[in-house]
Short mmCIF file of C-alpha atoms in Angstrom, two decimals:
data_model
loop_
_atom_site.label_atom_id
_atom_site.label_comp_id
_atom_site.label_asym_id
_atom_site.label_seq_id
_atom_site.Cartn_x
_atom_site.Cartn_y
_atom_site.Cartn_z
CA MET N 1 -0.13 0.02 0.04
CA ALA N 2 1.43 3.30 -1.00
CA SER N 3 1.21 6.29 1.04
CA VAL N 4 -0.64 9.51 -0.27
CA PHE N 5 2.53 11.09 -0.26
CA GLU N 6 4.24 8.27 -2.56
CA LEU N 7 1.56 9.29 -4.89
CA PHE N 8 1.42 13.19 -4.60
CA LYS N 9 4.96 14.33 -4.50
CA ILE N 10 6.12 18.05 -5.12
CA GLY N 11 8.54 18.57 -7.60
CA VAL N 12 9.40 20.11 -11.08
CA GLY N 13 8.41 19.38 -14.57
CA PRO N 14 8.33 18.21 -17.29
CA SER N 15 8.29 14.66 -16.20
CA SER N 16 8.31 12.62 -12.81
CA SER N 17 9.71 9.55 -14.60
CA HIS N 18 12.17 11.13 -16.88
CA THR N 19 13.04 14.20 -14.83
CA MET N 20 12.15 13.74 -11.18
CA GLY N 21 13.21 10.10 -10.90
CA PRO N 22 16.61 10.81 -12.86
CA MET N 23 17.35 13.83 -10.50
CA THR N 24 16.61 11.83 -7.34
CA ALA N 25 18.89 8.86 -8.59
CA ALA N 26 21.71 11.12 -9.72
CA ALA N 27 21.48 12.78 -6.39
CA ASP N 28 21.70 9.77 -4.58
CA PHE N 29 24.39 8.24 -6.34
CA ALA N 30 26.40 11.65 -6.00
CA ALA N 31 25.75 11.53 -2.11
CA ALA N 32 27.32 7.95 -2.08
CA LEU N 33 30.49 9.36 -3.21
CA ALA N 34 31.86 11.25 -0.40
CA ASP N 35 34.74 9.31 0.69
CA LEU N 36 36.07 8.08 -2.81
CA PRO N 37 38.91 9.75 -4.77
CA VAL N 38 36.47 10.56 -7.88
CA ALA N 39 38.05 12.17 -10.67
CA ARG N 40 35.35 11.40 -13.25
CA LEU N 41 31.67 10.58 -13.90
CA GLY N 42 29.55 8.85 -16.42
CA VAL N 43 25.93 8.15 -17.12
CA ALA N 44 24.25 5.94 -19.54
CA LEU N 45 20.49 6.25 -20.46
CA TYR N 46 18.51 3.35 -21.91
CA GLY N 47 14.91 2.47 -23.27
CA SER N 48 12.40 5.37 -23.02
CA LEU N 49 14.91 7.63 -21.06
CA ALA N 50 17.23 7.48 -24.26
CA LEU N 51 14.42 7.82 -26.70
CA THR N 52 12.65 10.91 -25.12
CA GLY N 53 15.08 11.90 -22.34
CA ARG N 54 16.18 15.01 -24.29
CA GLY N 55 12.61 16.44 -24.82
CA HIS N 56 11.88 15.41 -21.18
CA ALA N 57 14.81 17.28 -19.93
CA THR N 58 16.43 13.99 -18.48
CA ASP N 59 20.21 15.21 -19.15
CA ARG N 60 19.24 18.35 -17.31
CA ALA N 61 18.05 16.58 -14.47
CA ILE N 62 21.21 14.48 -14.23
CA LEU N 63 23.17 17.66 -13.97
CA LEU N 64 21.11 19.14 -11.40
CA GLY N 65 21.01 15.62 -9.41
CA LEU N 66 24.90 15.10 -9.60
CA SER N 67 25.15 18.58 -8.50
CA GLY N 68 23.20 17.86 -5.22
CA HIS N 69 19.68 19.24 -6.01
CA ARG N 70 16.55 17.49 -5.44
CA PRO N 71 12.83 17.71 -7.10
CA ASP N 72 11.46 18.90 -4.08
CA THR N 73 13.97 21.66 -3.15
CA VAL N 74 15.44 22.81 -6.30
CA ASP N 75 14.23 26.44 -7.45
CA PRO N 76 12.68 26.17 -10.85
CA ASP N 77 13.73 29.86 -11.67
CA ALA N 78 17.52 28.91 -11.06
CA ILE N 79 17.55 25.53 -13.15
CA GLU N 80 18.51 27.37 -16.36
CA ALA N 81 21.37 29.00 -14.79
CA ILE N 82 22.68 26.01 -13.22
CA VAL N 83 22.68 23.94 -16.38
CA ASP N 84 23.97 26.69 -18.42
CA ALA N 85 26.99 26.91 -16.06
CA ILE N 86 27.74 23.31 -16.05
CA THR N 87 27.39 23.09 -19.77
CA GLN N 88 29.71 26.06 -20.53
CA ARG N 89 32.25 25.23 -18.11
CA ARG N 90 32.07 21.55 -18.68
CA CYS N 91 32.37 20.88 -15.03
CA LEU N 92 30.08 20.42 -11.99
CA THR N 93 30.23 21.03 -8.40
CA LEU N 94 29.17 17.88 -6.27
CA ALA N 95 27.21 18.54 -3.01
CA ASP N 96 30.18 18.12 -0.99
CA GLY N 97 32.14 21.09 -2.85
CA ARG N 98 34.38 19.22 -5.11
CA MET N 99 34.58 20.24 -8.64
CA LEU N 100 34.70 17.70 -11.35
CA ALA N 101 35.16 17.73 -15.11
CA PHE N 102 31.80 16.84 -16.82
CA ASP N 103 30.88 17.37 -20.26
CA PRO N 104 27.21 16.40 -20.89
CA ALA N 105 27.92 15.95 -24.67
CA THR N 106 30.04 13.08 -23.92
CA ASP N 107 29.71 11.98 -20.35
CA ILE N 108 25.76 11.25 -20.74
CA ASP N 109 25.64 8.22 -23.13
CA TRP N 110 22.40 8.17 -24.76
CA ARG N 111 21.89 4.31 -25.44
CA TYR N 112 19.29 4.34 -28.30
CA GLY N 113 17.55 1.23 -28.85
CA GLU N 114 18.95 -0.61 -25.76
CA ARG N 115 16.60 -1.45 -22.94
CA LEU N 116 17.36 -3.15 -19.56
CA ASP N 117 15.11 -5.98 -18.52
CA PHE N 118 13.37 -4.54 -15.51
CA HIS N 119 12.02 -1.37 -16.86
CA SER N 120 12.40 0.84 -19.81
CA ASN N 121 13.43 3.88 -17.55
CA ALA N 122 16.73 2.75 -16.80
CA MET N 123 20.19 4.48 -16.11
CA ARG N 124 23.73 3.48 -14.91
CA PHE N 125 26.10 5.69 -13.22
CA SER N 126 29.58 5.19 -12.71
CA ALA N 127 32.36 6.95 -10.73
CA LEU N 128 36.03 6.55 -11.84
CA ASP N 129 39.29 7.74 -10.39
CA ALA N 130 42.02 9.70 -12.11
CA ALA N 131 43.63 6.43 -13.53
CA GLY N 132 40.32 5.35 -15.06
CA MET N 133 39.45 2.78 -12.55
CA LEU N 134 35.93 2.09 -11.49
CA LEU N 135 35.34 3.18 -8.11
CA ALA N 136 31.44 2.65 -8.11
CA GLU N 137 28.56 1.90 -10.19
CA LYS N 138 24.84 1.85 -9.72
CA THR N 139 21.94 0.99 -11.99
CA ALA N 140 18.61 2.72 -11.20
CA TYR N 141 15.13 2.45 -12.63
CA SER N 142 12.68 5.43 -12.80
CA ILE N 143 9.36 3.53 -12.20
CA GLY N 144 6.79 6.33 -12.36
CA GLY N 145 5.56 9.09 -10.28
CA GLY N 146 9.21 10.17 -9.45
CA ALA N 147 9.85 6.85 -7.63
CA VAL N 148 13.22 5.33 -8.17
CA LEU N 149 14.50 1.67 -7.43
CA ASP N 150 18.06 0.52 -7.70
CA ALA N 151 19.25 -2.63 -9.15
CA ASP N 152 19.84 -4.00 -5.57
CA ALA N 153 16.30 -3.24 -4.64
CA VAL N 154 15.00 -5.01 -7.71
CA ARG N 155 17.14 -8.32 -6.98
CA GLY N 156 15.65 -8.07 -3.33
CA ASN N 157 12.20 -7.77 -4.85
CA ALA N 158 11.94 -4.53 -2.96
CA GLY N 159 9.58 -1.59 -3.66
CA PRO N 160 9.47 2.03 -3.00
CA ALA N 161 8.73 3.18 0.52
CA MET N 162 5.30 1.99 1.46
CA LEU N 163 3.07 2.56 4.73
CA VAL N 164 4.58 0.70 7.65
CA ASP N 165 2.20 -1.50 9.95
CA PRO N 166 -0.97 0.11 8.72
CA PRO N 167 -3.90 -1.00 10.90
CA PHE N 168 -5.86 -1.87 7.50
CA ARG N 169 -4.04 -3.69 5.14
CA TYR N 170 -5.47 -3.92 1.57
CA CYS N 171 -4.26 -5.14 -1.79
CA SER N 172 -7.29 -4.86 -3.94
CA GLY N 173 -10.52 -2.93 -4.47
CA ALA N 174 -12.34 -5.79 -3.13
CA ASP N 175 -10.28 -5.65 0.24
CA LEU N 176 -10.98 -1.86 0.56
CA LEU N 177 -15.00 -2.50 0.03
CA ALA N 178 -14.60 -5.53 2.59
CA ILE N 179 -12.77 -3.31 5.12
CA ALA N 180 -15.18 -0.49 4.64
CA GLU N 181 -18.33 -2.64 5.20
CA ARG N 182 -16.79 -4.52 8.27
CA GLU N 183 -15.65 -1.27 10.09
CA GLY N 184 -18.19 1.13 8.72
CA LEU N 185 -15.51 3.37 7.35
CA SER N 186 -14.98 5.32 3.98
CA PHE N 187 -11.88 4.70 1.65
CA ALA N 188 -10.69 8.09 3.07
CA GLU N 189 -11.19 7.17 6.77
CA ILE N 190 -9.29 3.80 5.94
CA GLN N 191 -6.34 5.69 4.43
CA ARG N 192 -6.26 8.24 7.25
CA ALA N 193 -6.00 5.64 9.67
CA ASN N 194 -3.08 3.97 7.76
CA GLU N 195 -1.29 7.41 7.28
CA LEU N 196 -1.80 8.08 11.17
CA ALA N 197 0.36 4.98 11.78
CA ALA N 198 3.60 6.78 10.78
CA MET N 199 2.56 10.42 12.12
CA ASP N 200 0.35 12.44 14.10
CA ASP N 201 -2.83 14.19 13.11
CA ALA N 202 -1.11 17.66 12.98
CA THR N 203 1.59 16.30 10.65
CA LEU N 204 -0.85 14.66 8.48
CA ALA N 205 -2.86 17.61 8.05
CA ALA N 206 0.00 19.99 7.48
CA ARG N 207 1.55 17.78 4.75
CA LEU N 208 -1.79 17.30 2.90
CA ALA N 209 -2.44 20.96 3.34
CA ALA N 210 1.12 21.62 1.48
CA ILE N 211 0.17 19.19 -1.29
CA ALA N 212 -3.29 21.07 -1.88
CA ALA N 213 -1.51 24.38 -1.71
CA ALA N 214 1.31 23.45 -4.16
CA MET N 215 -1.65 22.19 -6.67
CA SER N 216 -3.52 25.66 -6.38
CA ASP N 217 -0.23 27.71 -6.53
CA CYS N 218 0.67 25.59 -9.91
CA ILE N 219 -3.06 26.59 -11.26
CA ASP N 220 -2.51 30.04 -10.30
CA ARG N 221 0.82 30.42 -12.03
CA GLY N 222 -0.31 28.88 -15.09
CA LEU N 223 -3.36 30.93 -15.34
CA ARG N 224 -1.24 34.15 -15.42
CA THR N 225 1.84 32.98 -17.36
CA ASP N 226 1.80 33.75 -21.23
CA GLY N 227 4.44 32.47 -23.76
CA ILE N 228 5.82 29.73 -25.90
CA LEU N 229 6.83 26.60 -24.17
CA PRO N 230 10.38 25.39 -24.55
CA GLY N 231 11.52 22.38 -26.85
CA GLY N 232 10.99 23.61 -30.36
CA LEU N 233 7.29 22.70 -31.06
CA LYS N 234 6.35 26.37 -30.59
CA VAL N 235 3.19 25.34 -28.42
CA LYS N 236 1.64 28.65 -26.99
CA ARG N 237 0.34 28.56 -23.42
CA ARG N 238 -3.48 29.01 -23.38
CA ALA N 239 -4.55 29.06 -20.01
CA ALA N 240 -3.65 32.72 -19.25
CA THR N 241 -5.30 33.79 -22.42
CA GLY N 242 -8.38 31.55 -21.80
CA ARG N 243 -8.52 32.99 -18.16
CA ARG N 244 -8.78 36.60 -19.60
CA LEU N 245 -11.49 35.68 -22.24
CA MET N 246 -13.57 33.97 -19.72
CA GLN N 247 -13.24 37.08 -17.34
CA GLU N 248 -14.09 39.44 -20.11
CA ARG N 249 -17.14 37.19 -21.08
CA GLN N 250 -18.57 36.90 -17.49
CA GLU N 251 -22.10 37.89 -18.31
CA ARG N 252 -22.26 35.59 -21.33
CA ALA N 253 -20.94 32.85 -19.12
CA LEU N 254 -23.80 33.27 -16.61
CA ALA N 255 -26.10 32.25 -19.42
CA ASP N 256 -24.21 29.37 -20.51
CA PRO N 257 -24.57 26.28 -18.22
CA LEU N 258 -21.34 24.58 -19.44
CA SER N 259 -19.22 27.60 -18.69
CA VAL N 260 -17.90 25.84 -15.69
CA VAL N 261 -16.53 23.26 -18.14
CA ASP N 262 -14.34 25.91 -19.71
CA TRP N 263 -12.92 26.75 -16.20
CA ILE N 264 -12.03 23.19 -15.45
CA ASN N 265 -10.36 22.72 -18.85
CA LEU N 266 -8.33 26.08 -17.88
CA TRP N 267 -7.45 24.79 -14.74
CA ALA N 268 -6.12 21.48 -15.89
CA LEU N 269 -4.28 23.28 -18.87
CA ALA N 270 -2.55 25.74 -16.46
CA VAL N 271 -0.98 22.82 -14.50
CA ASN N 272 0.43 20.99 -17.52
CA GLU N 273 1.39 24.14 -19.20
CA GLU N 274 3.55 24.79 -15.88
CA ASN N 275 4.83 21.34 -16.00
CA ALA N 276 5.73 21.54 -19.70
CA GLY N 277 7.65 24.71 -18.93
CA GLY N 278 9.69 23.19 -15.88
CA GLY N 279 7.68 24.58 -13.38
CA ARG N 280 6.72 23.35 -9.70
CA VAL N 281 4.05 20.80 -9.93
CA VAL N 282 2.83 17.94 -7.70
CA THR N 283 2.79 14.07 -9.25
CA ALA N 284 -0.63 13.08 -9.28
CA PRO N 285 0.17 10.32 -9.67
CA THR N 286 2.85 11.54 -12.31
CA ASN N 287 3.99 14.85 -13.96
CA GLY N 288 2.30 13.98 -17.24
CA ALA N 289 -1.13 13.64 -15.74
CA ALA N 290 -0.40 16.39 -13.03
CA GLY N 291 -3.37 18.42 -14.04
CA ILE N 292 -6.37 16.28 -13.71
CA VAL N 293 -6.53 15.82 -9.86
CA PRO N 294 -5.69 19.54 -9.10
CA ALA N 295 -8.40 20.65 -11.69
CA VAL N 296 -11.00 18.25 -10.11
CA LEU N 297 -10.15 19.39 -6.62
CA ARG N 298 -10.33 23.03 -7.65
CA TYR N 299 -13.88 22.33 -8.89
CA TYR N 300 -14.84 20.87 -5.53
CA GLN N 301 -13.15 23.71 -3.69
CA ARG N 302 -14.90 26.47 -5.88
CA LEU N 303 -18.17 25.05 -7.05
CA VAL N 304 -19.34 22.35 -4.65
CA PRO N 305 -21.41 23.82 -1.81
CA GLY N 306 -20.12 23.00 1.85
CA ALA N 307 -16.66 22.15 0.45
CA SER N 308 -14.15 22.39 3.51
CA ILE N 309 -10.64 21.60 4.59
CA ARG N 310 -11.50 18.26 5.70
CA GLY N 311 -13.16 17.64 2.46
CA VAL N 312 -9.90 18.41 0.60
CA GLU N 313 -8.20 16.12 2.76
CA ASP N 314 -10.53 13.23 2.33
CA PHE N 315 -10.44 13.90 -1.40
CA LEU N 316 -6.67 13.49 -1.54
CA LEU N 317 -6.69 10.41 0.85
CA THR N 318 -9.58 8.76 -1.15
CA ALA N 319 -7.70 9.21 -4.55
CA SER N 320 -4.36 8.01 -2.85
CA ALA N 321 -6.09 4.85 -1.85
CA VAL N 322 -7.23 4.22 -5.38
CA GLY N 323 -3.88 5.25 -7.00
CA SER N 324 -2.15 2.71 -4.53
CA LEU N 325 -4.09 -0.01 -6.20
CA PHE N 326 -2.91 0.79 -9.75
CA LYS N 327 0.58 1.54 -8.61
CA GLU N 328 0.79 -1.84 -6.71
CA ASN N 329 -1.11 -4.10 -9.07
CA ALA N 330 -0.34 -2.55 -12.34
CA SER N 331 1.58 0.70 -13.06
CA ILE N 332 1.61 4.43 -13.28
CA SER N 333 4.47 4.54 -15.84
CA GLY N 334 3.73 5.58 -19.28
CA ALA N 335 7.00 3.84 -20.40
CA GLU N 336 5.47 0.66 -18.89
CA VAL N 337 1.81 0.58 -19.91
CA GLY N 338 1.23 3.86 -21.99
CA CYS N 339 -0.66 6.81 -21.09
CA GLN N 340 -3.59 4.89 -19.69
CA GLY N 341 -1.08 4.19 -16.73
CA GLU N 342 -0.96 8.14 -16.12
CA VAL N 343 -3.82 10.15 -17.30
CA GLY N 344 -6.18 6.92 -16.90
CA VAL N 345 -5.00 6.65 -13.44
CA ALA N 346 -5.16 10.23 -12.62
CA CYS N 347 -8.85 10.34 -13.78
CA SER N 348 -9.75 7.04 -11.89
CA MET N 349 -8.26 8.89 -8.71
CA ALA N 350 -9.93 12.16 -9.22
CA ALA N 351 -13.36 10.50 -10.04
CA ALA N 352 -12.93 8.54 -6.62
CA GLY N 353 -11.90 11.49 -4.52
CA LEU N 354 -14.77 13.66 -6.13
CA ALA N 355 -17.16 10.93 -5.72
CA HIS N 356 -16.42 10.60 -1.86
CA VAL N 357 -16.81 14.43 -1.24
CA LEU N 358 -20.03 14.54 -3.05
CA GLY N 359 -21.48 11.98 -0.48
CA ALA N 360 -20.84 8.54 -2.31
CA THR N 361 -21.01 5.36 -0.75
CA PRO N 362 -17.78 3.39 -0.63
CA ALA N 363 -19.49 1.28 -3.34
CA GLN N 364 -20.00 4.40 -5.28
CA VAL N 365 -16.75 5.40 -4.98
CA GLU N 366 -15.15 2.33 -6.15
CA ASN N 367 -17.42 2.53 -9.15
CA ALA N 368 -16.61 5.94 -9.99
CA ALA N 369 -12.87 4.86 -9.89
CA GLU N 370 -13.52 1.95 -12.11
CA ILE N 371 -15.60 4.15 -14.73
CA GLY N 372 -12.51 6.72 -14.87
CA MET N 373 -10.27 3.93 -15.82
CA GLU N 374 -12.71 1.82 -18.18
CA HIS N 375 -12.98 4.69 -20.44
CA ASN N 376 -9.06 5.35 -20.90
CA LEU N 377 -8.11 1.71 -21.41
CA GLY N 378 -5.53 1.38 -24.15
CA LEU N 379 -4.54 5.00 -24.23
CA THR N 380 -1.16 5.38 -25.73
CA CYS N 381 1.83 7.40 -24.63
CA ASP N 382 2.83 9.18 -27.83
CA PRO N 383 4.37 12.74 -27.07
CA VAL N 384 5.14 14.48 -30.35
CA GLY N 385 8.72 15.31 -30.23
CA GLY N 386 9.42 13.61 -26.97
CA LEU N 387 7.94 16.64 -25.45
CA VAL N 388 5.28 16.56 -22.70
CA GLN N 389 3.03 19.04 -24.85
CA VAL N 390 1.07 17.53 -27.49
CA PRO N 391 -1.25 15.49 -26.98
CA CYS N 392 -0.36 15.77 -23.17
CA ILE N 393 -1.51 18.87 -22.21
CA GLU N 394 -4.92 18.70 -23.67
CA ARG N 395 -5.12 15.24 -22.63
CA ASN N 396 -5.38 16.38 -18.99
CA ALA N 397 -8.16 18.79 -19.72
CA VAL N 398 -10.10 15.97 -21.33
CA GLY N 399 -9.17 13.65 -18.28
CA ALA N 400 -10.40 16.15 -15.73
CA ILE N 401 -13.87 16.41 -17.39
CA LYS N 402 -14.10 12.39 -17.64
CA ALA N 403 -13.41 12.26 -13.89
CA ILE N 404 -16.25 14.55 -13.13
CA GLU N 405 -18.32 12.60 -15.66
CA ALA N 406 -17.30 9.35 -13.81
CA ALA N 407 -18.15 10.69 -10.49
CA ARG N 408 -21.49 11.78 -11.52
CA LEU N 409 -22.36 8.69 -13.30
CA ALA N 410 -21.49 6.60 -10.24
CA LEU N 411 -23.73 8.67 -7.82
CA LEU N 412 -26.56 8.07 -10.37
CA GLY N 413 -26.35 4.24 -9.42
CA ASP N 414 -26.27 2.41 -6.09
CA GLY N 415 -22.69 1.07 -6.36
CA HIS N 416 -23.62 -2.24 -7.80
CA HIS N 417 -22.02 -2.62 -11.35
CA ARG N 418 -20.90 -5.38 -13.95
CA VAL N 419 -17.24 -4.63 -14.28
CA SER N 420 -15.15 -4.23 -10.71
CA LEU N 421 -12.10 -1.86 -10.07
CA ASP N 422 -9.93 -4.72 -9.82
CA GLN N 423 -11.12 -6.29 -13.11
CA VAL N 424 -10.29 -2.92 -15.00
CA ILE N 425 -6.91 -2.45 -13.04
CA GLU N 426 -5.99 -6.07 -14.37
CA THR N 427 -7.31 -5.53 -17.71
CA MET N 428 -5.24 -2.10 -17.75
CA ARG N 429 -2.00 -4.02 -16.85
CA ARG N 430 -2.63 -6.76 -19.57
CA THR N 431 -3.49 -4.16 -22.19
CA GLY N 432 -0.03 -2.46 -20.98
CA LEU N 433 1.64 -5.61 -21.70
CA ASP N 434 0.16 -6.29 -25.15
CA MET N 435 0.75 -2.61 -26.34
CA GLY N 436 3.53 -2.23 -28.78
CA GLU N 437 6.72 -0.51 -27.30
CA LYS N 438 6.58 2.24 -29.87
CA TYR N 439 3.22 3.48 -28.03
CA LYS N 440 4.84 3.54 -24.51
CA GLU N 441 6.69 6.79 -24.30
CA THR N 442 9.31 6.51 -27.15
CA ALA N 443 7.90 9.12 -29.51
CA GLN N 444 8.07 6.31 -32.25
CA GLY N 445 4.43 5.69 -32.59
CA GLY N 446 1.07 7.28 -32.73
CA LEU N 447 1.08 11.05 -32.70
CA ALA N 448 4.54 11.15 -32.49
CA ALA N 449 5.02 9.42 -35.62
CA ASN N 450 2.38 11.14 -37.65
CA VAL N 451 2.65 14.93 -36.60
CA VAL N 452 5.46 16.63 -38.62
CA GLU N 453 7.61 18.85 -36.37
CA CYS N 454 8.18 22.19 -37.43
#
């Protein structure tokens, strides 16, 4: 069972698996070199990291990580200067102050066409002494949502940090429903109890508030920022322009019952434009799908009567309980199962969270989560130019609307339905296995292969 803070992590864009994960892995490797006479570092990137890493800023993330920066603490406004300095001087400064020669053009080896067995997002770090002797080597895998596993953990069948000694253990949607019925608890209450096994109420509330605030701040930044997104596709930011247009048309909007849809679209676009621009975002559960949960959460906060701080907490806890099932029983990595594992999972999580705060029973929440994924099955990850822009940004807006629709559909029923959440998770997993590699974040299929870059 993943903690809510394993699903929701504050970091930077444009990708949790290709930016945040490699930055963390590089920082961990560099931190372990303190007592070694290192003279040179080398990095090899494999699979999806090699194929779309340039568009996803993987090389920049590696430079930041080796310099001691981490996704949750690095200043997004300082990234450009840090990377430019390393590139121009062809040297970097480790966290302990040592300066090493490092030329990104030659010391980062893009192993196109090579894929390591465990996961497509693989990287290998090496440290050598002045004579060229290998001092340390580490293979790491960025498995989605910013989480990283090294080769030792994989061999030991270990996973990322999970909840320790929770009072309510669950491995499936059926488990969650059984606990809810037996204990008279909601999914949010089950997840809250599990989180409180590791922290007190005040700490949990503060950390959830920080996640919600970071999501809200990201929306607001996106709504006021104009410009062209980096990377060469010349994609224009639309959220700020859309906000101004909506404000100019307030009277017309009052007569349009669907104007709220435009706002939800803008909130999602704002987050993913910030992500594409390398801004601060929250994995939800990934950066590529980071706009869906915040947009639906703001819908609850702004437009649902009786919205409260406790409701925000319960929304996030419910969403994380559902996200944990996908993370542990299938995948949240676009490089592993396609975009169904990112936008599809985010849609399912948001639908569950919204259904709960709208008064759904546990059975209806489970139904909402199932609907959210069922209609994203088979969604490919096909970023044009290897950038998290087209179709990723619009896909989040559509996913947010789908999540609200899924919650409302579930509330029209009594919770009984033909396809269970567990069945749709297993279907998603099998679909990901069947999906061709070119549709899994390689920029070699789908829209990425059929849209001409200009």
